[in-house]
XYZ file of C-alpha atoms in Angstrom:
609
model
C 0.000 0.000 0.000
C 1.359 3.479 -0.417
C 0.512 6.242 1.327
C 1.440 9.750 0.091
C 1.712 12.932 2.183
C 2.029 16.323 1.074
C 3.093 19.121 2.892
C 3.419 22.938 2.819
C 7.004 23.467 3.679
C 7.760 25.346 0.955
C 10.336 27.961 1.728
C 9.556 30.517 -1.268
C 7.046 30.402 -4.023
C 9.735 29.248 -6.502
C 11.429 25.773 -4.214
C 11.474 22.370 -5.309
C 9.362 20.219 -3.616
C 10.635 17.242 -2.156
C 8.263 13.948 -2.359
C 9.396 11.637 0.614
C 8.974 7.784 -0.003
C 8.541 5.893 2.804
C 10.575 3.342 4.218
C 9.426 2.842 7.581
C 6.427 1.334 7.426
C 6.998 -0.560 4.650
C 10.163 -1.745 5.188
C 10.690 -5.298 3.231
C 14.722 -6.378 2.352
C 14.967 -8.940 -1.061
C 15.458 -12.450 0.984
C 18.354 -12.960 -1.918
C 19.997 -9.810 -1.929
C 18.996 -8.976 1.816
C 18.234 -5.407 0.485
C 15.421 -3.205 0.663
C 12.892 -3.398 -2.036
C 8.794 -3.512 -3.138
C 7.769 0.134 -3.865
C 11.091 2.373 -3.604
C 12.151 4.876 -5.709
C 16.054 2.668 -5.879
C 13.936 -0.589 -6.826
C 14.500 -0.720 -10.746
C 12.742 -4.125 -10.786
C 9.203 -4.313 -11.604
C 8.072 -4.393 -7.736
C 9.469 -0.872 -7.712
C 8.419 2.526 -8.289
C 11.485 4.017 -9.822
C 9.440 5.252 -12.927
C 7.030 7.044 -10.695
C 10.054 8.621 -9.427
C 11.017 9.202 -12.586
C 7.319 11.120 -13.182
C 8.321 13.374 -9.886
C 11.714 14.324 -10.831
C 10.586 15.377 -14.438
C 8.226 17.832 -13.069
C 11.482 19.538 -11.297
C 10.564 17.892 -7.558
C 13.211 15.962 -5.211
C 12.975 12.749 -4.477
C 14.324 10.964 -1.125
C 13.970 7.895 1.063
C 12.278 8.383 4.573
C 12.250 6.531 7.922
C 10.066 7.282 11.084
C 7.394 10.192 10.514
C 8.208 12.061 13.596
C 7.359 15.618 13.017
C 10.649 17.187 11.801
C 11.398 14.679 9.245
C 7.519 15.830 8.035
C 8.295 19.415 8.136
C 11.559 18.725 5.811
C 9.453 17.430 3.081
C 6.370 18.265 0.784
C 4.912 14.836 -0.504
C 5.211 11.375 1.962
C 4.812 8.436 0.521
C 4.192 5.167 2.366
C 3.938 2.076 0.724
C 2.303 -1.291 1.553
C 2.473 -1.130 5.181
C 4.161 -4.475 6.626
C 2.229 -7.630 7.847
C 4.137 -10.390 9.711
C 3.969 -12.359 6.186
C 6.400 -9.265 4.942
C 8.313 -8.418 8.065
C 9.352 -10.245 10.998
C 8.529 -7.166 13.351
C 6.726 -4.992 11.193
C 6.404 -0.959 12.377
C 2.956 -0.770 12.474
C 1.211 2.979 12.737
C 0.991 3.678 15.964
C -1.223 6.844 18.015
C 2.366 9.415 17.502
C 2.661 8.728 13.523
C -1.042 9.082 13.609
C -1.398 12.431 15.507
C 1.550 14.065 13.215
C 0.460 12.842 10.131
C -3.274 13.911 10.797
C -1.825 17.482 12.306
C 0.219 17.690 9.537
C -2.398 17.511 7.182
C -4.715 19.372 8.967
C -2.459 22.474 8.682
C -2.292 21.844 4.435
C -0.727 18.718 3.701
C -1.575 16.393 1.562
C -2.444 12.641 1.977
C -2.400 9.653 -1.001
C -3.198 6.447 0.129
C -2.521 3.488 -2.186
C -3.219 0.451 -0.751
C -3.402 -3.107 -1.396
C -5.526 -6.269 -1.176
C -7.011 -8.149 1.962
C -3.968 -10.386 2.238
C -1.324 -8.200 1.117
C -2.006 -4.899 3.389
C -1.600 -4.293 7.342
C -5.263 -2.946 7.383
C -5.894 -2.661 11.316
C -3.428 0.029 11.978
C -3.750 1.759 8.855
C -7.397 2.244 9.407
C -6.895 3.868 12.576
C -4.884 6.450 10.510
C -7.579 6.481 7.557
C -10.888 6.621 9.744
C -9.817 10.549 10.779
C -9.840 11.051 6.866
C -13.473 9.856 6.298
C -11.920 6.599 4.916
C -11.301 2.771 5.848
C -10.104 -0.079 3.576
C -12.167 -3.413 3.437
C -10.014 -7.046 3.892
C -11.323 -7.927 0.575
C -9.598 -8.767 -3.372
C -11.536 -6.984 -6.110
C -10.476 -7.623 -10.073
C -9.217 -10.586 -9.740
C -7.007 -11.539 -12.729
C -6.415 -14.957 -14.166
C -2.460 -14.919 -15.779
C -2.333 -12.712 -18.448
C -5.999 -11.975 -19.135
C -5.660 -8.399 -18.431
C -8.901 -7.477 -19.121
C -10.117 -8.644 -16.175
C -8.706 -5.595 -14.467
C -9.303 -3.258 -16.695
C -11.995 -0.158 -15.895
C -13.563 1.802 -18.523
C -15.940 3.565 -16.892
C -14.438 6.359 -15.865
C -15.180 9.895 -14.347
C -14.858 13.598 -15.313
C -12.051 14.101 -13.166
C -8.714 15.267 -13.717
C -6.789 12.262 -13.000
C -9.066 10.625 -16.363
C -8.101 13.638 -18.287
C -6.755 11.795 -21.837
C -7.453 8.470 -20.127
C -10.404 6.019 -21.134
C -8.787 2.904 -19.471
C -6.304 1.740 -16.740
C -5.731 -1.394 -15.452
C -6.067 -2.294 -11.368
C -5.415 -5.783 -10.275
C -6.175 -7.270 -6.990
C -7.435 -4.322 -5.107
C -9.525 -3.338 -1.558
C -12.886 -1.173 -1.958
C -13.152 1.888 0.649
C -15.595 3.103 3.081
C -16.299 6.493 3.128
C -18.039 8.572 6.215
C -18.218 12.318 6.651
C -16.947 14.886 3.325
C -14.968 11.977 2.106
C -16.026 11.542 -1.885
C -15.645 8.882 -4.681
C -13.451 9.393 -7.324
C -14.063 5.984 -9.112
C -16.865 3.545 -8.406
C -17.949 0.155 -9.694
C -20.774 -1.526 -9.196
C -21.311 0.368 -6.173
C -17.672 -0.344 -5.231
C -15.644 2.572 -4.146
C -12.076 1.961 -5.757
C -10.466 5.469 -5.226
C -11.233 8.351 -3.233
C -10.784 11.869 -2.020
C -11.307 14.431 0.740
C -10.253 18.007 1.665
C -9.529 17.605 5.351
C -8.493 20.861 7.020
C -6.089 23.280 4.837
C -4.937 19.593 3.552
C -5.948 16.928 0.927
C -6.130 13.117 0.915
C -6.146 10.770 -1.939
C -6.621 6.869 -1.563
C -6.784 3.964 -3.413
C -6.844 -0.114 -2.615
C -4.521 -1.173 -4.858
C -0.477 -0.009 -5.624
C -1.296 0.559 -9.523
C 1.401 2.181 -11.037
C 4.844 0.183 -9.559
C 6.624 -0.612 -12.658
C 5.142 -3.656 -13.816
C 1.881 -1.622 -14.192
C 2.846 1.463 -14.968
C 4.041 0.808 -18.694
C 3.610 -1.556 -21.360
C 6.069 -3.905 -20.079
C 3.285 -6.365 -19.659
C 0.119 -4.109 -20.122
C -1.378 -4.071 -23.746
C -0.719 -0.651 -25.125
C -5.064 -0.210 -24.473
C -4.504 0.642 -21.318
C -3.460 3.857 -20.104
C -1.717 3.700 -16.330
C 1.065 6.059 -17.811
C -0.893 9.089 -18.504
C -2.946 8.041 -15.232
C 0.228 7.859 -13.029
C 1.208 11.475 -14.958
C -2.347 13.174 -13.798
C -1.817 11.685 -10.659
C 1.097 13.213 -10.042
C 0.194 16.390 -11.441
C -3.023 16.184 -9.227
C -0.539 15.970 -6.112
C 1.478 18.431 -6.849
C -1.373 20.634 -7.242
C -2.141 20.528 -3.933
C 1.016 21.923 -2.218
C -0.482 25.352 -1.915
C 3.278 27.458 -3.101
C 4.180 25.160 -5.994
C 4.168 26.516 -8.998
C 3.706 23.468 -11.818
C 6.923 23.070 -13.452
C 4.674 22.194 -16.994
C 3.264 26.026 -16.595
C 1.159 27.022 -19.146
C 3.146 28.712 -22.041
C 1.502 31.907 -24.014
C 1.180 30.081 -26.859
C -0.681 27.391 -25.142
C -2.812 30.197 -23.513
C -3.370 31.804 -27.047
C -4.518 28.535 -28.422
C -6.531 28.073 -25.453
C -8.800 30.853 -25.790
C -8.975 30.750 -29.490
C -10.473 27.485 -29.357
C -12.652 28.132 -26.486
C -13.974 31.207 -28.349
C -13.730 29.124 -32.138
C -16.643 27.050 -30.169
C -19.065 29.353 -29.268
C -18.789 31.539 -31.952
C -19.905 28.300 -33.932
C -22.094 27.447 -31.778
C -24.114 31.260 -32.013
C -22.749 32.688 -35.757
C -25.922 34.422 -35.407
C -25.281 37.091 -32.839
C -28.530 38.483 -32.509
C -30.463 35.382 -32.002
C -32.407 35.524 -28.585
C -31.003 32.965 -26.038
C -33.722 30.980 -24.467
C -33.430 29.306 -21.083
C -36.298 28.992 -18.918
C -37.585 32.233 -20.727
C -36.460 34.218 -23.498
C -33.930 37.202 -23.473
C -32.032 39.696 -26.209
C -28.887 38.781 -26.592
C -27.388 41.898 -25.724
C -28.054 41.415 -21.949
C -25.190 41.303 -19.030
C -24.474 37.616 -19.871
C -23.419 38.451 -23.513
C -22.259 41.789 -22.437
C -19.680 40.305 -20.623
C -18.680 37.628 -23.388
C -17.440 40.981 -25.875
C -15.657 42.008 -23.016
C -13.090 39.136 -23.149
C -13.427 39.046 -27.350
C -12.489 42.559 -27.472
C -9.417 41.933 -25.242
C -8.504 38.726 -27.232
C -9.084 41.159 -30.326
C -6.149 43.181 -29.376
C -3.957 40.651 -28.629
C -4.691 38.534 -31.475
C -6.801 41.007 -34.524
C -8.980 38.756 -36.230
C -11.168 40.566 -38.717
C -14.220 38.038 -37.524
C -13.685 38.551 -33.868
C -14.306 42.507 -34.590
C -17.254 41.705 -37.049
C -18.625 39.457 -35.007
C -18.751 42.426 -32.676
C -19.665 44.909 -34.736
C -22.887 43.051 -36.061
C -23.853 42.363 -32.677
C -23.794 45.880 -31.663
C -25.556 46.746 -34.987
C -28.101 44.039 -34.767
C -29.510 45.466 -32.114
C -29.281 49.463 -33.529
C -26.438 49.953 -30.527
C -29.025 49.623 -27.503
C -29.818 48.717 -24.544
C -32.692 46.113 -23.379
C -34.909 48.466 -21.757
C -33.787 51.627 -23.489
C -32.377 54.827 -22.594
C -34.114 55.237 -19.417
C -33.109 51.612 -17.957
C -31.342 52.143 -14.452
C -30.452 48.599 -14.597
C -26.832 47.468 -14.747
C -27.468 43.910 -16.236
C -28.841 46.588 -19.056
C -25.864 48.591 -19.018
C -23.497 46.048 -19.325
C -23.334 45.980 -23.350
C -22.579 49.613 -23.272
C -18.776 48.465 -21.984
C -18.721 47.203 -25.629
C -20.163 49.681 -27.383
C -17.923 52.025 -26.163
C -15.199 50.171 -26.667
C -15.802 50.214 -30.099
C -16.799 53.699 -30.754
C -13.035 54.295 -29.504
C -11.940 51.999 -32.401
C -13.638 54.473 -34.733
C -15.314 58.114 -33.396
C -17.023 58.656 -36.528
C -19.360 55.881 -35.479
C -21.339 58.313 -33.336
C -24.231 55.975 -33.105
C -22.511 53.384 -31.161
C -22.265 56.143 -27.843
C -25.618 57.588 -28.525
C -28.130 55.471 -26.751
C -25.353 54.491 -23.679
C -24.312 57.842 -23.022
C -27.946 58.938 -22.733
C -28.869 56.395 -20.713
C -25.826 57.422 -18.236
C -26.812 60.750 -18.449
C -30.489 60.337 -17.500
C -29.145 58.926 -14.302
C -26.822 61.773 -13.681
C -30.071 64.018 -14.270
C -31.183 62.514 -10.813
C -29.938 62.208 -7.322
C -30.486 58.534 -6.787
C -27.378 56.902 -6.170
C -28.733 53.810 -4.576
C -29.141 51.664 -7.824
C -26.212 48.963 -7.107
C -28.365 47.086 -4.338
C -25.935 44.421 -5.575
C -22.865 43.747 -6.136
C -22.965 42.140 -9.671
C -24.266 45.649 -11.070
C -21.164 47.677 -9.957
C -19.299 45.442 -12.674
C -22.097 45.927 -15.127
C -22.318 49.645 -14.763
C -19.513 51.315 -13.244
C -16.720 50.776 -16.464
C -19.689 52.354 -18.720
C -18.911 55.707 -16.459
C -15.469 55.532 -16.237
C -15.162 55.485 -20.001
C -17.916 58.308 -20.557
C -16.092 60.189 -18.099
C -12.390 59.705 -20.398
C -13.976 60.211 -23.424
C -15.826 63.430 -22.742
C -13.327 64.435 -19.988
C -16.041 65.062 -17.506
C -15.002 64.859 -14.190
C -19.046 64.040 -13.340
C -18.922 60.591 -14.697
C -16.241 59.611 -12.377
C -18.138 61.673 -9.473
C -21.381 59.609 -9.932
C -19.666 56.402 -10.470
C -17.505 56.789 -6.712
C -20.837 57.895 -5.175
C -22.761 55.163 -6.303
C -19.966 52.690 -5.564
C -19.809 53.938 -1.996
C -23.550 53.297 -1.119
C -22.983 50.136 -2.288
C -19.827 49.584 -0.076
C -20.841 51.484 2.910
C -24.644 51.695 3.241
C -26.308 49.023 0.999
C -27.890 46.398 3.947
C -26.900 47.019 7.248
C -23.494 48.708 7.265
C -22.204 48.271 3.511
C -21.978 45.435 1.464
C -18.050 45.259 2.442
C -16.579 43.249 5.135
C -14.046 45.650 6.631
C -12.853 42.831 8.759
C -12.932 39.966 5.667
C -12.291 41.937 2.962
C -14.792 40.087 0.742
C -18.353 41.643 -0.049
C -21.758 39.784 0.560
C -23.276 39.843 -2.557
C -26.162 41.691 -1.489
C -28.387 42.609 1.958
C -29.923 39.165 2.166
C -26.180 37.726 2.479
C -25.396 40.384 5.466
C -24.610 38.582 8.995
C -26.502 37.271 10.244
C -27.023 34.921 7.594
C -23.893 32.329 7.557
C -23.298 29.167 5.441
C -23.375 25.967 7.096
C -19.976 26.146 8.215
C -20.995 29.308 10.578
C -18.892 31.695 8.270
C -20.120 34.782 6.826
C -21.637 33.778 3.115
C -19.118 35.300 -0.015
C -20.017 34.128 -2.882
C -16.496 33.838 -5.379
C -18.387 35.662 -8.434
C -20.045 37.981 -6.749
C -16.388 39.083 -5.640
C -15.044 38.549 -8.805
C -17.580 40.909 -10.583
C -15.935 43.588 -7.729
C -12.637 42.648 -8.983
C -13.540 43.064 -12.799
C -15.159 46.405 -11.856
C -12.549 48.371 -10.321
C -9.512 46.482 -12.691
C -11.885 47.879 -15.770
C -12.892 51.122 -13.883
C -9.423 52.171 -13.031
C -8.179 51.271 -16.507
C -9.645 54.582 -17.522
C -9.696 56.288 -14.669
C -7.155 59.785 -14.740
C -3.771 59.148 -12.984
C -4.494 62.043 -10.807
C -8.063 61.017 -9.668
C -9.165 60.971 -6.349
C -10.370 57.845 -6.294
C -7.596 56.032 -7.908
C -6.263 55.529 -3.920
C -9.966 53.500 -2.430
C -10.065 50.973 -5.846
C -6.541 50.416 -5.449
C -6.869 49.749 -1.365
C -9.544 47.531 -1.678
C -8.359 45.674 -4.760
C -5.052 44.753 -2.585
C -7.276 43.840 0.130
C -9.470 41.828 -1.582
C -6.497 39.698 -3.472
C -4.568 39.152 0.046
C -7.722 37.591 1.202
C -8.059 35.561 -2.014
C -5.091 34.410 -1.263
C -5.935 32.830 1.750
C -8.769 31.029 0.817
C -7.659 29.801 -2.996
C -7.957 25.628 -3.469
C -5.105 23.464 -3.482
C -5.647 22.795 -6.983
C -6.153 26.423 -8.320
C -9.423 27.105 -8.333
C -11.574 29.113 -5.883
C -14.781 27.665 -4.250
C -18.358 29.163 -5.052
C -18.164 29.620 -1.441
C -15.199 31.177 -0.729
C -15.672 31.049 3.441
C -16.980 27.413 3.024
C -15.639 24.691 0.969
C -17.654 22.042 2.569
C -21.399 24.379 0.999
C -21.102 23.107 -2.931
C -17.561 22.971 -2.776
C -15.300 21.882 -5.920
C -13.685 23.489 -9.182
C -15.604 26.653 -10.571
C -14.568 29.035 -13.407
C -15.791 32.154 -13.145
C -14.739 33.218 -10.004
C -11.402 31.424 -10.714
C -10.877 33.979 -13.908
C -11.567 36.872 -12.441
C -9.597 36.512 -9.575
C -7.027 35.437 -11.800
C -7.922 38.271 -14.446
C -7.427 41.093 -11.636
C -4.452 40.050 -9.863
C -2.394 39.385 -13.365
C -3.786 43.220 -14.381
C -2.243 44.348 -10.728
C 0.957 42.478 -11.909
C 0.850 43.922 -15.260
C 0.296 47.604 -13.137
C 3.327 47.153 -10.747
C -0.186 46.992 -8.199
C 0.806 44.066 -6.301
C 3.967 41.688 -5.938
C 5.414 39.716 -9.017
C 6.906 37.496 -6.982
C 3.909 36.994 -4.077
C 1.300 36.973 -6.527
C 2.799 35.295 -9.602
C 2.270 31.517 -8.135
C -1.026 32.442 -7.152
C -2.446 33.412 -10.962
C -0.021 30.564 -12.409
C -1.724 27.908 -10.646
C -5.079 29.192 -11.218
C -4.823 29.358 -14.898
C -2.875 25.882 -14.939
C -6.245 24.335 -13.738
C -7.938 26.891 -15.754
C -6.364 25.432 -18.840
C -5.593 21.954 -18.140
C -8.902 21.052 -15.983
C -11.844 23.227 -17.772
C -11.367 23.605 -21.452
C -11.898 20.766 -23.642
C -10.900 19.366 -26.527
C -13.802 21.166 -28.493
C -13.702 24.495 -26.573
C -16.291 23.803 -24.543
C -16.010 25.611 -20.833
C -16.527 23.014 -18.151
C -16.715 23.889 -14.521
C -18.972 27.123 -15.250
C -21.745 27.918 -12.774
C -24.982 28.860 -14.299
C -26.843 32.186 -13.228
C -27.438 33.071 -9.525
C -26.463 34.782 -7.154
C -25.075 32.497 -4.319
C -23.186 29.462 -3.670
C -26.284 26.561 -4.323
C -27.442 28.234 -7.570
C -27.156 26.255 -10.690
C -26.101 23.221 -9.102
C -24.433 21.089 -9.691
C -21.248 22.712 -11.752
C -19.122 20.061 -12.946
C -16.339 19.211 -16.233
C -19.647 18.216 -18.324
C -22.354 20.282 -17.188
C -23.463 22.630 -19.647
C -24.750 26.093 -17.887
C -27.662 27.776 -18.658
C -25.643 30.754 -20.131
C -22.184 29.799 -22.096
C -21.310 33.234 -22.815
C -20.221 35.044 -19.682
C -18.044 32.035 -18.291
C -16.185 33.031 -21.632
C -16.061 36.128 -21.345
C -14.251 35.760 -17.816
C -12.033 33.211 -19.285
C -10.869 35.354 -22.560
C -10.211 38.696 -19.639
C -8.203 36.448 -17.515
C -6.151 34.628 -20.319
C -5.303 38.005 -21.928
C -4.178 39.385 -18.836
C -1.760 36.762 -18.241
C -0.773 36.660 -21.361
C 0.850 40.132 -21.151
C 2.725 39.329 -17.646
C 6.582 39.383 -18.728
């Protein structure tokens, strides 16, 4: 069995991490040789897992040999692996786990490392003490032997079946032979099940993540085609798993970053699909009703083409639009007098390009009057929510550059500050989180089910998008230039805190455990505003670099697929259980916006030097 173990011991954002193999618990010697072997990185043989080694090193980690888990061997390494824990049948005096290992493994965890388990069959595995280790993770191995496998008839252990999940990414069959199901209590989940049998497993426990399976798999006899027909795919498997690992150690940067022309591509095809997908722009988009499709949804979409546009100037990416905006005669849903944001949205577009060309008067008309009917009042309550101040406030900001109007920028800043400071109770701003509740139904003291304050990830990112595309055109000597930039570096500090081990931010971003898992949106815009702060001299290279790498690594590698398609988007909402469930193969009810937030984030790391 091996159990793996990864830490956060990182020193600096840019250290090798070192993946600790144990030796300990599995501690077998070859009765020929009298040496240690079975499931070491120095055993070349087929019992050994050199290769998997070899999978470690390539992505630039360290690998050692360990003994004893006592806590400052732990805090010397990032990944521990321990393999096939002893029985008397393999050891004379076998070193079981005992109550020490299992208190600073589990406290090791707890604090953000991670834990792989890869066990073995009924007969083959020291189940009793490993289960008192396992039970704290939601998980327990059963004394049984599933797949079975007669000589050579691989087949019998092959599985087909499997899941959207990145360790099946470019995999559609691996071979397991001879392997123990799992019993899983509390957040523990499946990760591949058959015929009700749970063969490998996962759970988030504490700042930390554990991984198990019932079965070594990938030692060298398994892990290539020595024996294996070249159907099965334990390679590519053994290369997601480790790239799944590494993901979770929290400063590690993945050593297979994603290049910029790997980004380019990546957003070209995910825009080539939905561009083929709607070549009519102005065709309504009907969900459970119908709506123009120059709403906030689609809005947002031309916000990301028209930054891939100047990056990459594809006559059809500005036709496509142009015709949009002259489908629908350069307005807005509910006209000139609409107060609504969601409405406003487009105009980000439209003005974007009437800067292209100034001659096209038209394309201004109908936004700027719509802003200036609001300026005509003294309401300045309109953004009861926090969505809206992304929808609305860039439309000012760029009035206000164009016609070098000073009142723009005024109404935008007073509007902006209701919102933060007097919206709900006190303001829609956490002074103490630095996260805003979406709107006054998500002000304490409603919590999630964790007893945290409820902040939804999009709802935050639509804060971040605002004040990135508000202070793009906002004068240098502006008086509110100082507040967007405070509470930008606010907000990204406590982003940091709370992004996933793999990259991605929760829907809840106090609560993993409400809806919890991979979700895009939120992800790119996060990603979007801190690579603009880099881009700015705003915040730390160096601090925040990792942070936007890793998120656009699982960006890239975990939610685009082959076709284009966006997986991982959740639908329209406006808190964490909305448009459940969000998953690698769910299609939203909108496609456009998740886009749009991938295209802004992808250009904006694309310019990072």
């Amino acid at each position: 069995m091996l159990l793996l173990i990864f830490g956060f011991v990182l020193q600096d954002s840019f250290a090798q991490p070192v993946i600790g193999l144990d030796n300990w618990f599995n501690r077998e010697t070859n009765a020929k040789t009298g040496q240690p072997y079975h499931y070491l990185w120095t055993d070349t043989e087929w019992s050994g897992y050199s290769r998997w080694g070899g999978i470690f090193t390539s992505r630039g980690a360290v690998i050692k040999t360990i003994e004893k888990p006592v806590p400052s061997v732990l805090s010397g390494i990032d990944i521990y692996i321990i393999v096939d824990p002893d029985t008397t049948r393999e050891s004379k005096s076998p070193n079981y786990i005992q109550p020490d290992d299992i208190r600073a493994i589990t406290g090791w965890v707890k604090k953000g490392g991670v834990l792989a388990i890869l066990a073995n069959d009924g007969p083959n595995c020291e189940f009793t003490h490993l289960n008192s280790l396992m039970k704290n993770f939601g998980m327990t191995f059963n004394h049984v032997i599933l797949h079975p496998v007669t000589g050579t008839d691989f087949e019998m252990g092959a599985c087909t079946n499997l899941p959207a999940h990145s360790l099946f990414k470019g995999v559609s069959k691996i071979y397991i032979k001879e392997v123990s199901d799992i019993n899983l209590s509390g957040n523990a989940k499946a990760i591949l099940t058959e015929n009700g049998k749970v063969l490998m497993a996962e759970n988030q426990y504490g700042k930390g993540y554990v991984f198990a399976i019932g079965d070594p798999w990938i030692y060298n006899e398994y892990i290539d085609h020595d024996r294996l027909p070249e159907s099965f795919q334990n390679r590519k498997a053994a290369e997601n798993l480790t790239d799944l690992l590494l993901g979770h150690l929290k400063n590690h940067i993945p050593s297979q970053s994603v290049s910029k022309e790997q980004t380019m591509s990546s957003m070209i095809l995910a825009n080539k699909y939905f561009m083929e997908k709607w070549p009519e722009v102005g065709k309504t988009i009907i969900t459970e009703r119908e709506r123009p499709s120059n709403i906030w949804t689609r809005g947002t979409y031309y916000e990301g083409l028209m930054a891939l546009y100047k990056l990459k100037p594809d006559p059809s990416y500005l036709d496509y639009a142009i015709s949009w905006g002259e489908f629908h005669k350069w307005g807005l849903r509910n006209g000139i007098k609409t107060r609504n944001g969601d409405d406003q949205c487009c105009g980000q577009t439209y003005i974007d390009l009437y800067l292209m060309d100034p001659s096209k008067e038209e394309r201004i008309r109908d936004i700027k009057t719509c802003i200036d009917n609001m300026l005509a009042t003294d309401k300045i309550d309109d953004w009861s929510w926090i969505d809206a101040i992304h929808m609305s406030m860039p439309v000012f900001a760029r009035l206000g550059y164009i016609y070098k109007e000073s009142k723009y920028f005024d109404r935008a800043h007073e509007m902006y500050l209701f919102t933060k400071l007097k919206h709900g109770t006190n303001g829609l701003y956490s002074t103490v989180d630095h996260l805003w509740w979406r709107d006054k139904d998500f002000d304490p003291p409603c919590t999630e089910p964790n007893g945290e304050d409820c902040y939804w990830s999009r709802g935050n990112g639509w804060v971040v998008a605002a004040l990135v595309r508000t202070l793009e055109f906002l004068p240098e000597d502006s008086p509110y230039r100082k507040e967007y930039l405070r509470t930008l570096k606010q907000m990204f500090k406590a982003l940091v805190k709370v992004q996933r081990s793999d990259g991605y931010w929760n829907v809840s971003l106090h609560d993993p455990t409400n809806f919890g898992g991979k979700e895009l949106t939120g992800t790119a815009m996060f990603t979007y505003g801190m690579a603009w702060g880099i881009n700015n001299g705003i915040i730390s290279k160096k601090k925040y670099l990792p942070v936007v790498n890793k998120a656009w690594n699982a960006l890239v590698t975990e939610s685009v697929h082959p076709n284009g398609f966006l997986g991982y988007v959740q639908g329209t909402g406006k808190e964490p259980k909305d448009s459940q469930p969000v998953g690698y193969d769910i299609v939203p009810n909108f496609e456009d916006f998740g886009l749009g937030c991938f295209l802004l984030a992808g250009t904006e790391l694309y310019k990072i030097k």
